[in-house]
Amino acid sequence: MFAQLSAATERLSNAQLSAAVALKDRALRIHISYLVQHRRVEDDRRTPVPGMTVAPAAVTPAEDIWTPLDWVLTVTCPDRTCRRILVVLAREADAAWGGQLSLREIAERAGCSVRTASTHRAHLIDAGLLRATVTAVHRPSGHVDRSADRYLILSGQVAPGASWEEDAARDVLARIRWWQGGASEERQRAVWRILRRMRNGWPAHELVARTDIEPARTVVSRLRLLDKLLPGSDEPYVIPAREAATGIAAGPVFCAAGCGAQFPHVAQVRPGTVCRDCRTETATAHYAQAAGAYGTDF
């Protein structure tokens, strides 16, 4: 922004400056105020102070980024409140750089109101730095409550489209547990829906994770439920921050014991987790070993 102001031969309007530096109007005003406060720009908010410069932001090498917080500190956020909220989410993130926090919890940790947290979380989503998913809780009474939203920190980088054949989409459909049988025409329409998302850059494991649910009631229209679970038909896939920063692509998480079991919800499972069956077998072996050592049954 300072470079744009220094190079300008005439006074730039807010709209012109916003377009030049790719910032929204409110974020632009905040950054200009910061430059005025630190005596880089005169009080007219357009004239650079003679002799003053602005040092370029330090670039953190990818090999030095190990945690979500490391990455967040290198990101340009829309404004200061957005940065505080993103720092809070990074500190609470799991190994997949995601987690689960309610708006009230975010507001308490960021030192702002719930309404402010909601507004600025929406700014982060619009900027491609965050994905938030509503978590529904189905009660035995039939009521549906809302739990804390799940989130995933994103990089803001849109994945390029890819050329996929229908066989790849059929493989995704075959991994959707609640889709059983169905007429050939209905299955073909489902394949086309999945194929369109894959050609927009969405990876197969992400589509499987989004559709991996246990319906609370009998599914009346499978195509309608599929449309509800899949991303929008023209929605681009924004690369997760963990993949962009570390080069480790998100994907299926398998049992660390090597049995081949796959955890369905990638964002909820830490790499290195052992599945329930393997934990049971390990515990049984330990009990048997202890019983043999002490000469007694447990």
PDB file of C-alpha atoms in Angstrom:
ATOM      1  CA  MET A   1       0.000   0.000   0.000  1.00  0.00           C
ATOM      2  CA  PHE A   2       2.808   2.426   0.897  1.00  0.00           C
ATOM      3  CA  ALA A   3       4.461   1.658  -2.452  1.00  0.00           C
ATOM      4  CA  GLN A   4       1.204   2.404  -4.282  1.00  0.00           C
ATOM      5  CA  LEU A   5       0.855   5.749  -2.500  1.00  0.00           C
ATOM      6  CA  SER A   6       4.489   6.653  -3.208  1.00  0.00           C
ATOM      7  CA  ALA A   7       4.182   5.840  -6.910  1.00  0.00           C
ATOM      8  CA  ALA A   8       0.859   7.652  -7.427  1.00  0.00           C
ATOM      9  CA  THR A   9       0.988  10.827  -9.537  1.00  0.00           C
ATOM     10  CA  GLU A  10      -2.482  11.932  -8.433  1.00  0.00           C
ATOM     11  CA  ARG A  11      -4.666  11.407  -5.396  1.00  0.00           C
ATOM     12  CA  LEU A  12      -6.137   7.910  -5.371  1.00  0.00           C
ATOM     13  CA  SER A  13      -9.662   7.253  -4.209  1.00  0.00           C
ATOM     14  CA  ASN A  14     -10.412   4.490  -1.723  1.00  0.00           C
ATOM     15  CA  ALA A  15     -11.911   2.389  -4.515  1.00  0.00           C
ATOM     16  CA  GLN A  16      -8.790   2.732  -6.673  1.00  0.00           C
ATOM     17  CA  LEU A  17      -6.459   1.944  -3.777  1.00  0.00           C
ATOM     18  CA  SER A  18      -8.582  -1.036  -2.683  1.00  0.00           C
ATOM     19  CA  ALA A  19      -8.394  -2.501  -6.180  1.00  0.00           C
ATOM     20  CA  ALA A  20      -4.637  -1.932  -6.354  1.00  0.00           C
ATOM     21  CA  VAL A  21      -3.808  -3.661  -3.057  1.00  0.00           C
ATOM     22  CA  ALA A  22      -6.686  -6.228  -3.051  1.00  0.00           C
ATOM     23  CA  LEU A  23      -8.201  -5.118   0.254  1.00  0.00           C
ATOM     24  CA  LYS A  24     -11.788  -4.430   1.219  1.00  0.00           C
ATOM     25  CA  ASP A  25     -12.739  -0.866   2.114  1.00  0.00           C
ATOM     26  CA  ARG A  26     -12.788  -1.389   5.882  1.00  0.00           C
ATOM     27  CA  ALA A  27      -9.431  -3.200   5.908  1.00  0.00           C
ATOM     28  CA  LEU A  28      -7.990  -0.449   3.706  1.00  0.00           C
ATOM     29  CA  ARG A  29      -9.041   2.252   6.167  1.00  0.00           C
ATOM     30  CA  ILE A  30      -7.478   0.346   9.053  1.00  0.00           C
ATOM     31  CA  HIS A  31      -4.145  -0.041   7.232  1.00  0.00           C
ATOM     32  CA  ILE A  32      -4.055   3.633   6.240  1.00  0.00           C
ATOM     33  CA  SER A  33      -4.745   4.623   9.845  1.00  0.00           C
ATOM     34  CA  TYR A  34      -1.842   2.424  10.912  1.00  0.00           C
ATOM     35  CA  LEU A  35       0.483   4.180   8.435  1.00  0.00           C
ATOM     36  CA  VAL A  36      -0.686   7.600   9.681  1.00  0.00           C
ATOM     37  CA  GLN A  37      -0.253   6.552  13.322  1.00  0.00           C
ATOM     38  CA  HIS A  38       3.354   5.461  12.674  1.00  0.00           C
ATOM     39  CA  ARG A  39       4.166   8.611  10.689  1.00  0.00           C
ATOM     40  CA  ARG A  40       4.618   6.939   7.334  1.00  0.00           C
ATOM     41  CA  VAL A  41       1.737   8.907   5.765  1.00  0.00           C
ATOM     42  CA  GLU A  42       0.631  12.489   6.371  1.00  0.00           C
ATOM     43  CA  ASP A  43      -2.663  13.356   8.056  1.00  0.00           C
ATOM     44  CA  ASP A  44      -4.317  13.750   4.647  1.00  0.00           C
ATOM     45  CA  ARG A  45      -4.043   9.902   4.472  1.00  0.00           C
ATOM     46  CA  ARG A  46      -2.507   9.964   0.985  1.00  0.00           C
ATOM     47  CA  THR A  47       0.860  11.761   1.053  1.00  0.00           C
ATOM     48  CA  PRO A  48       3.871   9.659   2.140  1.00  0.00           C
ATOM     49  CA  VAL A  49       6.138  11.346   4.699  1.00  0.00           C
ATOM     50  CA  PRO A  50       9.403  12.316   2.942  1.00  0.00           C
ATOM     51  CA  GLY A  51      12.335  10.038   3.738  1.00  0.00           C
ATOM     52  CA  MET A  52      10.178   7.344   5.314  1.00  0.00           C
ATOM     53  CA  THR A  53      10.080   3.733   4.106  1.00  0.00           C
ATOM     54  CA  VAL A  54       8.188   0.575   4.994  1.00  0.00           C
ATOM     55  CA  ALA A  55      10.190  -2.613   5.387  1.00  0.00           C
ATOM     56  CA  PRO A  56       8.811  -5.584   3.443  1.00  0.00           C
ATOM     57  CA  ALA A  57       7.204  -8.351   5.481  1.00  0.00           C
ATOM     58  CA  ALA A  58       9.589 -11.105   6.462  1.00  0.00           C
ATOM     59  CA  VAL A  59       8.957 -14.346   4.615  1.00  0.00           C
ATOM     60  CA  THR A  60       9.065 -17.431   6.798  1.00  0.00           C
ATOM     61  CA  PRO A  61      10.652 -20.426   4.996  1.00  0.00           C
ATOM     62  CA  ALA A  62       8.310 -23.381   4.681  1.00  0.00           C
ATOM     63  CA  GLU A  63      10.725 -25.587   6.627  1.00  0.00           C
ATOM     64  CA  ASP A  64      10.316 -23.273   9.651  1.00  0.00           C
ATOM     65  CA  ILE A  65       6.534 -23.668   9.750  1.00  0.00           C
ATOM     66  CA  TRP A  66       5.629 -26.510  12.099  1.00  0.00           C
ATOM     67  CA  THR A  67       2.388 -25.433  13.754  1.00  0.00           C
ATOM     68  CA  PRO A  68      -0.792 -23.583  12.713  1.00  0.00           C
ATOM     69  CA  LEU A  69       0.345 -20.610  14.802  1.00  0.00           C
ATOM     70  CA  ASP A  70       3.637 -20.424  12.876  1.00  0.00           C
ATOM     71  CA  TRP A  71       1.659 -20.196   9.665  1.00  0.00           C
ATOM     72  CA  VAL A  72      -0.955 -17.719  10.925  1.00  0.00           C
ATOM     73  CA  LEU A  73       1.779 -15.258  11.883  1.00  0.00           C
ATOM     74  CA  THR A  74       2.814 -15.093   8.203  1.00  0.00           C
ATOM     75  CA  VAL A  75      -0.701 -14.481   6.849  1.00  0.00           C
ATOM     76  CA  THR A  76      -2.157 -11.136   5.817  1.00  0.00           C
ATOM     77  CA  CYS A  77      -5.535 -10.857   7.524  1.00  0.00           C
ATOM     78  CA  PRO A  78      -8.359  -8.430   6.638  1.00  0.00           C
ATOM     79  CA  ASP A  79      -7.938  -6.566   9.956  1.00  0.00           C
ATOM     80  CA  ARG A  80      -6.593  -6.879  13.506  1.00  0.00           C
ATOM     81  CA  THR A  81      -9.681  -8.541  14.954  1.00  0.00           C
ATOM     82  CA  CYS A  82      -9.605 -11.172  12.228  1.00  0.00           C
ATOM     83  CA  ARG A  83      -5.967 -11.841  13.107  1.00  0.00           C
ATOM     84  CA  ARG A  84      -6.793 -12.221  16.828  1.00  0.00           C
ATOM     85  CA  ILE A  85      -9.547 -14.682  16.008  1.00  0.00           C
ATOM     86  CA  LEU A  86      -7.327 -16.634  13.605  1.00  0.00           C
ATOM     87  CA  VAL A  87      -4.602 -16.812  16.276  1.00  0.00           C
ATOM     88  CA  VAL A  88      -7.160 -18.173  18.757  1.00  0.00           C
ATOM     89  CA  LEU A  89      -8.259 -20.844  16.285  1.00  0.00           C
ATOM     90  CA  ALA A  90      -4.636 -21.734  15.515  1.00  0.00           C
ATOM     91  CA  ARG A  91      -3.801 -22.171  19.204  1.00  0.00           C
ATOM     92  CA  GLU A  92      -6.774 -24.504  19.680  1.00  0.00           C
ATOM     93  CA  ALA A  93      -6.222 -26.447  16.443  1.00  0.00           C
ATOM     94  CA  ASP A  94      -5.499 -30.162  16.317  1.00  0.00           C
ATOM     95  CA  ALA A  95      -2.983 -32.021  14.162  1.00  0.00           C
ATOM     96  CA  ALA A  96      -5.138 -31.464  11.049  1.00  0.00           C
ATOM     97  CA  TRP A  97      -5.101 -27.683  11.746  1.00  0.00           C
ATOM     98  CA  GLY A  98      -8.800 -27.727  12.571  1.00  0.00           C
ATOM     99  CA  GLY A  99     -10.942 -28.056  15.651  1.00  0.00           C
ATOM    100  CA  GLN A 100     -14.244 -27.242  17.289  1.00  0.00           C
ATOM    101  CA  LEU A 101     -15.067 -23.975  19.074  1.00  0.00           C
ATOM    102  CA  SER A 102     -18.334 -22.148  19.601  1.00  0.00           C
ATOM    103  CA  LEU A 103     -18.644 -18.444  18.819  1.00  0.00           C
ATOM    104  CA  ARG A 104     -18.880 -17.740  22.530  1.00  0.00           C
ATOM    105  CA  GLU A 105     -15.616 -19.575  23.185  1.00  0.00           C
ATOM    106  CA  ILE A 106     -13.928 -17.722  20.315  1.00  0.00           C
ATOM    107  CA  ALA A 107     -15.184 -14.382  21.656  1.00  0.00           C
ATOM    108  CA  GLU A 108     -13.933 -15.117  25.180  1.00  0.00           C
ATOM    109  CA  ARG A 109     -10.468 -16.082  23.973  1.00  0.00           C
ATOM    110  CA  ALA A 110     -10.216 -13.177  21.511  1.00  0.00           C
ATOM    111  CA  GLY A 111     -11.505 -10.590  23.997  1.00  0.00           C
ATOM    112  CA  CYS A 112     -14.470  -9.414  21.945  1.00  0.00           C
ATOM    113  CA  SER A 113     -18.238  -9.770  21.824  1.00  0.00           C
ATOM    114  CA  VAL A 114     -20.007 -12.758  20.256  1.00  0.00           C
ATOM    115  CA  ARG A 115     -21.399 -10.514  17.528  1.00  0.00           C
ATOM    116  CA  THR A 116     -17.907  -9.216  16.693  1.00  0.00           C
ATOM    117  CA  ALA A 117     -16.550 -12.767  16.623  1.00  0.00           C
ATOM    118  CA  SER A 118     -19.348 -13.823  14.268  1.00  0.00           C
ATOM    119  CA  THR A 119     -18.746 -10.862  11.935  1.00  0.00           C
ATOM    120  CA  HIS A 120     -14.995 -11.321  11.700  1.00  0.00           C
ATOM    121  CA  ARG A 121     -15.200 -15.092  11.393  1.00  0.00           C
ATOM    122  CA  ALA A 122     -17.344 -14.436   8.316  1.00  0.00           C
ATOM    123  CA  HIS A 123     -14.593 -12.125   7.012  1.00  0.00           C
ATOM    124  CA  LEU A 124     -12.052 -14.941   7.398  1.00  0.00           C
ATOM    125  CA  ILE A 125     -14.353 -17.329   5.542  1.00  0.00           C
ATOM    126  CA  ASP A 126     -14.815 -14.817   2.709  1.00  0.00           C
ATOM    127  CA  ALA A 127     -11.037 -14.359   2.515  1.00  0.00           C
ATOM    128  CA  GLY A 128     -10.522 -18.115   2.078  1.00  0.00           C
ATOM    129  CA  LEU A 129      -8.649 -18.451   5.381  1.00  0.00           C
ATOM    130  CA  LEU A 130     -11.231 -20.494   7.270  1.00  0.00           C
ATOM    131  CA  ARG A 131     -13.926 -23.095   6.739  1.00  0.00           C
ATOM    132  CA  ALA A 132     -16.655 -23.475   9.368  1.00  0.00           C
ATOM    133  CA  THR A 133     -19.136 -26.356   9.441  1.00  0.00           C
ATOM    134  CA  VAL A 134     -22.321 -26.468  11.492  1.00  0.00           C
ATOM    135  CA  THR A 135     -22.426 -29.467  13.833  1.00  0.00           C
ATOM    136  CA  ALA A 136     -25.898 -30.866  14.471  1.00  0.00           C
ATOM    137  CA  VAL A 137     -26.699 -32.993  17.537  1.00  0.00           C
ATOM    138  CA  HIS A 138     -29.701 -35.304  17.198  1.00  0.00           C
ATOM    139  CA  ARG A 139     -31.408 -35.948  20.541  1.00  0.00           C
ATOM    140  CA  PRO A 140     -33.347 -39.161  21.338  1.00  0.00           C
ATOM    141  CA  SER A 141     -36.498 -37.026  21.581  1.00  0.00           C
ATOM    142  CA  GLY A 142     -36.150 -36.142  17.920  1.00  0.00           C
ATOM    143  CA  HIS A 143     -35.005 -32.585  18.497  1.00  0.00           C
ATOM    144  CA  VAL A 144     -31.947 -31.327  16.659  1.00  0.00           C
ATOM    145  CA  ASP A 145     -29.574 -29.064  18.586  1.00  0.00           C
ATOM    146  CA  ARG A 146     -26.494 -27.217  17.394  1.00  0.00           C
ATOM    147  CA  SER A 147     -23.107 -27.916  18.902  1.00  0.00           C
ATOM    148  CA  ALA A 148     -19.917 -25.868  18.546  1.00  0.00           C
ATOM    149  CA  ASP A 149     -19.011 -25.399  14.895  1.00  0.00           C
ATOM    150  CA  ARG A 150     -16.095 -27.316  13.449  1.00  0.00           C
ATOM    151  CA  TYR A 151     -13.465 -25.317  11.630  1.00  0.00           C
ATOM    152  CA  LEU A 152     -10.479 -25.866   9.383  1.00  0.00           C
ATOM    153  CA  ILE A 153      -7.779 -23.270   8.741  1.00  0.00           C
ATOM    154  CA  LEU A 154      -7.346 -22.657   5.015  1.00  0.00           C
ATOM    155  CA  SER A 155      -4.552 -21.126   2.942  1.00  0.00           C
ATOM    156  CA  GLY A 156      -6.606 -18.814   0.734  1.00  0.00           C
ATOM    157  CA  GLN A 157      -5.144 -20.586  -2.332  1.00  0.00           C
ATOM    158  CA  VAL A 158      -7.684 -22.047  -4.753  1.00  0.00           C
ATOM    159  CA  ALA A 159      -6.820 -25.470  -6.143  1.00  0.00           C
ATOM    160  CA  PRO A 160      -6.705 -25.702  -9.945  1.00  0.00           C
ATOM    161  CA  GLY A 161      -9.346 -27.738 -11.704  1.00  0.00           C
ATOM    162  CA  ALA A 162      -8.567 -31.257 -12.824  1.00  0.00           C
ATOM    163  CA  SER A 163      -9.718 -33.610 -15.530  1.00  0.00           C
ATOM    164  CA  TRP A 164     -11.417 -36.648 -14.029  1.00  0.00           C
ATOM    165  CA  GLU A 165     -13.257 -39.578 -15.586  1.00  0.00           C
ATOM    166  CA  GLU A 166     -16.572 -40.939 -14.353  1.00  0.00           C
ATOM    167  CA  ASP A 167     -14.898 -44.019 -12.848  1.00  0.00           C
ATOM    168  CA  ALA A 168     -13.290 -41.809 -10.163  1.00  0.00           C
ATOM    169  CA  ALA A 169     -16.686 -40.348  -9.256  1.00  0.00           C
ATOM    170  CA  ARG A 170     -18.228 -43.835  -9.135  1.00  0.00           C
ATOM    171  CA  ASP A 171     -15.497 -44.860  -6.691  1.00  0.00           C
ATOM    172  CA  VAL A 172     -16.424 -41.934  -4.433  1.00  0.00           C
ATOM    173  CA  LEU A 173     -20.117 -42.870  -4.603  1.00  0.00           C
ATOM    174  CA  ALA A 174     -19.281 -46.464  -3.676  1.00  0.00           C
ATOM    175  CA  ARG A 175     -17.585 -45.197  -0.482  1.00  0.00           C
ATOM    176  CA  ILE A 176     -20.686 -43.307   0.694  1.00  0.00           C
ATOM    177  CA  ARG A 177     -22.080 -45.660   3.317  1.00  0.00           C
ATOM    178  CA  TRP A 178     -25.719 -44.528   3.279  1.00  0.00           C
ATOM    179  CA  TRP A 179     -26.021 -44.807  -0.505  1.00  0.00           C
ATOM    180  CA  GLN A 180     -27.221 -48.347  -1.075  1.00  0.00           C
ATOM    181  CA  GLY A 181     -28.492 -49.648  -4.404  1.00  0.00           C
ATOM    182  CA  GLY A 182     -30.765 -47.333  -6.334  1.00  0.00           C
ATOM    183  CA  ALA A 183     -31.857 -47.135  -9.951  1.00  0.00           C
ATOM    184  CA  SER A 184     -29.160 -46.790 -12.578  1.00  0.00           C
ATOM    185  CA  GLU A 185     -30.479 -43.369 -13.644  1.00  0.00           C
ATOM    186  CA  GLU A 186     -30.346 -42.075 -10.058  1.00  0.00           C
ATOM    187  CA  ARG A 187     -26.803 -43.377  -9.595  1.00  0.00           C
ATOM    188  CA  GLN A 188     -25.689 -41.757 -12.841  1.00  0.00           C
ATOM    189  CA  ARG A 189     -27.077 -38.401 -11.748  1.00  0.00           C
ATOM    190  CA  ALA A 190     -25.195 -38.764  -8.455  1.00  0.00           C
ATOM    191  CA  VAL A 191     -21.989 -39.586 -10.359  1.00  0.00           C
ATOM    192  CA  TRP A 192     -22.374 -36.433 -12.451  1.00  0.00           C
ATOM    193  CA  ARG A 193     -22.827 -34.335  -9.311  1.00  0.00           C
ATOM    194  CA  ILE A 194     -19.663 -35.760  -7.743  1.00  0.00           C
ATOM    195  CA  LEU A 195     -17.701 -35.502 -10.989  1.00  0.00           C
ATOM    196  CA  ARG A 196     -18.468 -31.793 -11.302  1.00  0.00           C
ATOM    197  CA  ARG A 197     -16.997 -31.134  -7.840  1.00  0.00           C
ATOM    198  CA  MET A 198     -13.909 -33.194  -8.609  1.00  0.00           C
ATOM    199  CA  ARG A 199     -13.315 -31.232 -11.794  1.00  0.00           C
ATOM    200  CA  ASN A 200     -13.525 -28.055  -9.692  1.00  0.00           C
ATOM    201  CA  GLY A 201     -10.502 -29.286  -7.726  1.00  0.00           C
ATOM    202  CA  TRP A 202     -12.196 -31.097  -4.815  1.00  0.00           C
ATOM    203  CA  PRO A 203     -10.205 -34.234  -3.851  1.00  0.00           C
ATOM    204  CA  ALA A 204     -12.004 -37.540  -3.457  1.00  0.00           C
ATOM    205  CA  HIS A 205     -11.167 -37.961   0.249  1.00  0.00           C
ATOM    206  CA  GLU A 206     -12.701 -34.556   1.034  1.00  0.00           C
ATOM    207  CA  LEU A 207     -15.964 -35.443  -0.724  1.00  0.00           C
ATOM    208  CA  VAL A 208     -16.104 -38.794   1.091  1.00  0.00           C
ATOM    209  CA  ALA A 209     -15.515 -37.090   4.457  1.00  0.00           C
ATOM    210  CA  ARG A 210     -18.284 -34.555   3.777  1.00  0.00           C
ATOM    211  CA  THR A 211     -20.824 -37.229   2.917  1.00  0.00           C
ATOM    212  CA  ASP A 212     -19.858 -39.683   5.653  1.00  0.00           C
ATOM    213  CA  ILE A 213     -22.805 -39.316   8.018  1.00  0.00           C
ATOM    214  CA  GLU A 214     -25.343 -41.506   9.784  1.00  0.00           C
ATOM    215  CA  PRO A 215     -28.786 -40.174   8.727  1.00  0.00           C
ATOM    216  CA  ALA A 216     -31.042 -39.636  11.739  1.00  0.00           C
ATOM    217  CA  ARG A 217     -34.069 -40.888   9.806  1.00  0.00           C
ATOM    218  CA  THR A 218     -34.919 -42.786   6.638  1.00  0.00           C
ATOM    219  CA  VAL A 219     -33.531 -41.058   3.574  1.00  0.00           C
ATOM    220  CA  VAL A 220     -36.433 -40.066   1.330  1.00  0.00           C
ATOM    221  CA  SER A 221     -34.433 -38.471  -1.485  1.00  0.00           C
ATOM    222  CA  ARG A 222     -30.812 -39.552  -1.715  1.00  0.00           C
ATOM    223  CA  LEU A 223     -30.014 -37.042  -4.434  1.00  0.00           C
ATOM    224  CA  ARG A 224     -31.365 -34.194  -2.316  1.00  0.00           C
ATOM    225  CA  LEU A 225     -29.300 -35.320   0.686  1.00  0.00           C
ATOM    226  CA  LEU A 226     -26.231 -35.643  -1.532  1.00  0.00           C
ATOM    227  CA  ASP A 227     -26.720 -32.092  -2.811  1.00  0.00           C
ATOM    228  CA  LYS A 228     -26.980 -30.853   0.769  1.00  0.00           C
ATOM    229  CA  LEU A 229     -23.742 -32.544   1.873  1.00  0.00           C
ATOM    230  CA  LEU A 230     -21.603 -31.801  -1.170  1.00  0.00           C
ATOM    231  CA  PRO A 231     -20.026 -28.366  -1.679  1.00  0.00           C
ATOM    232  CA  GLY A 232     -21.728 -25.975  -4.091  1.00  0.00           C
ATOM    233  CA  SER A 233     -21.567 -27.013  -7.726  1.00  0.00           C
ATOM    234  CA  ASP A 234     -19.366 -24.015  -8.618  1.00  0.00           C
ATOM    235  CA  GLU A 235     -17.606 -23.676  -5.242  1.00  0.00           C
ATOM    236  CA  PRO A 236     -13.816 -23.842  -5.646  1.00  0.00           C
ATOM    237  CA  TYR A 237     -11.656 -25.974  -3.383  1.00  0.00           C
ATOM    238  CA  VAL A 238      -9.412 -23.848  -1.175  1.00  0.00           C
ATOM    239  CA  ILE A 239      -6.253 -25.717  -0.198  1.00  0.00           C
ATOM    240  CA  PRO A 240      -5.999 -26.329   3.576  1.00  0.00           C
ATOM    241  CA  ALA A 241      -3.297 -24.303   5.310  1.00  0.00           C
ATOM    242  CA  ARG A 242      -1.530 -27.418   6.598  1.00  0.00           C
ATOM    243  CA  GLU A 243      -1.079 -28.729   3.069  1.00  0.00           C
ATOM    244  CA  ALA A 244       0.033 -25.351   1.682  1.00  0.00           C
ATOM    245  CA  ALA A 245       2.505 -24.693   4.513  1.00  0.00           C
ATOM    246  CA  THR A 246       4.054 -28.108   5.069  1.00  0.00           C
ATOM    247  CA  GLY A 247       3.469 -29.859   1.766  1.00  0.00           C
ATOM    248  CA  ILE A 248       1.685 -32.677   3.592  1.00  0.00           C
ATOM    249  CA  ALA A 249      -1.564 -33.230   1.727  1.00  0.00           C
ATOM    250  CA  ALA A 250      -4.669 -33.952   3.747  1.00  0.00           C
ATOM    251  CA  GLY A 251      -6.034 -37.388   3.155  1.00  0.00           C
ATOM    252  CA  PRO A 252      -7.436 -40.496   4.772  1.00  0.00           C
ATOM    253  CA  VAL A 253      -6.056 -41.247   8.225  1.00  0.00           C
ATOM    254  CA  PHE A 254      -5.379 -44.932   8.795  1.00  0.00           C
ATOM    255  CA  CYS A 255      -4.815 -46.878  11.985  1.00  0.00           C
ATOM    256  CA  ALA A 256      -1.237 -46.426  13.195  1.00  0.00           C
ATOM    257  CA  ALA A 257      -1.021 -50.128  14.105  1.00  0.00           C
ATOM    258  CA  GLY A 258      -1.077 -51.032  10.408  1.00  0.00           C
ATOM    259  CA  CYS A 259      -4.312 -53.020  10.335  1.00  0.00           C
ATOM    260  CA  GLY A 260      -5.613 -50.948   7.399  1.00  0.00           C
ATOM    261  CA  ALA A 261      -8.643 -49.488   9.193  1.00  0.00           C
ATOM    262  CA  GLN A 262      -9.508 -45.990   7.974  1.00  0.00           C
ATOM    263  CA  PHE A 263     -10.973 -43.262  10.155  1.00  0.00           C
ATOM    264  CA  PRO A 264     -13.907 -41.624   8.332  1.00  0.00           C
ATOM    265  CA  HIS A 265     -13.634 -38.112   9.834  1.00  0.00           C
ATOM    266  CA  VAL A 266     -10.138 -36.934   8.912  1.00  0.00           C
ATOM    267  CA  ALA A 267     -10.367 -33.590  10.724  1.00  0.00           C
ATOM    268  CA  GLN A 268     -11.344 -35.259  13.996  1.00  0.00           C
ATOM    269  CA  VAL A 269      -8.521 -37.818  14.178  1.00  0.00           C
ATOM    270  CA  ARG A 270      -4.903 -37.121  14.943  1.00  0.00           C
ATOM    271  CA  PRO A 271      -2.305 -38.955  12.829  1.00  0.00           C
ATOM    272  CA  GLY A 272      -0.832 -41.828  14.839  1.00  0.00           C
ATOM    273  CA  THR A 273      -4.170 -42.830  16.370  1.00  0.00           C
ATOM    274  CA  VAL A 274      -4.843 -46.546  16.852  1.00  0.00           C
ATOM    275  CA  CYS A 275      -8.315 -47.900  16.062  1.00  0.00           C
ATOM    276  CA  ARG A 276     -10.566 -49.435  18.723  1.00  0.00           C
ATOM    277  CA  ASP A 277     -10.042 -53.052  17.602  1.00  0.00           C
ATOM    278  CA  CYS A 278      -6.255 -52.728  17.771  1.00  0.00           C
ATOM    279  CA  ARG A 279      -6.454 -51.048  21.177  1.00  0.00           C
ATOM    280  CA  THR A 280      -8.610 -53.911  22.427  1.00  0.00           C
ATOM    281  CA  GLU A 281      -6.188 -56.531  21.088  1.00  0.00           C
ATOM    282  CA  THR A 282      -3.225 -54.712  22.635  1.00  0.00           C
ATOM    283  CA  ALA A 283      -4.971 -54.428  25.994  1.00  0.00           C
ATOM    284  CA  THR A 284      -5.946 -58.122  25.914  1.00  0.00           C
ATOM    285  CA  ALA A 285      -2.331 -59.100  25.171  1.00  0.00           C
ATOM    286  CA  HIS A 286      -1.061 -56.939  28.034  1.00  0.00           C
ATOM    287  CA  TYR A 287      -3.573 -58.474  30.455  1.00  0.00           C
ATOM    288  CA  ALA A 288      -2.595 -61.986  29.340  1.00  0.00           C
ATOM    289  CA  GLN A 289       1.095 -61.155  29.781  1.00  0.00           C
ATOM    290  CA  ALA A 290       0.470 -59.724  33.240  1.00  0.00           C
ATOM    291  CA  ALA A 291      -1.608 -62.751  34.219  1.00  0.00           C
ATOM    292  CA  GLY A 292       1.201 -65.072  33.179  1.00  0.00           C
ATOM    293  CA  ALA A 293       3.793 -63.051  35.057  1.00  0.00           C
ATOM    294  CA  TYR A 294       1.809 -62.952  38.315  1.00  0.00           C
ATOM    295  CA  GLY A 295       0.246 -66.397  37.956  1.00  0.00           C
ATOM    296  CA  THR A 296      -3.299 -65.161  38.346  1.00  0.00           C
ATOM    297  CA  ASP A 297      -6.292 -64.154  36.244  1.00  0.00           C
ATOM    298  CA  PHE A 298      -7.473 -60.569  36.101  1.00  0.00           C
TER     299      PHE A 298
END
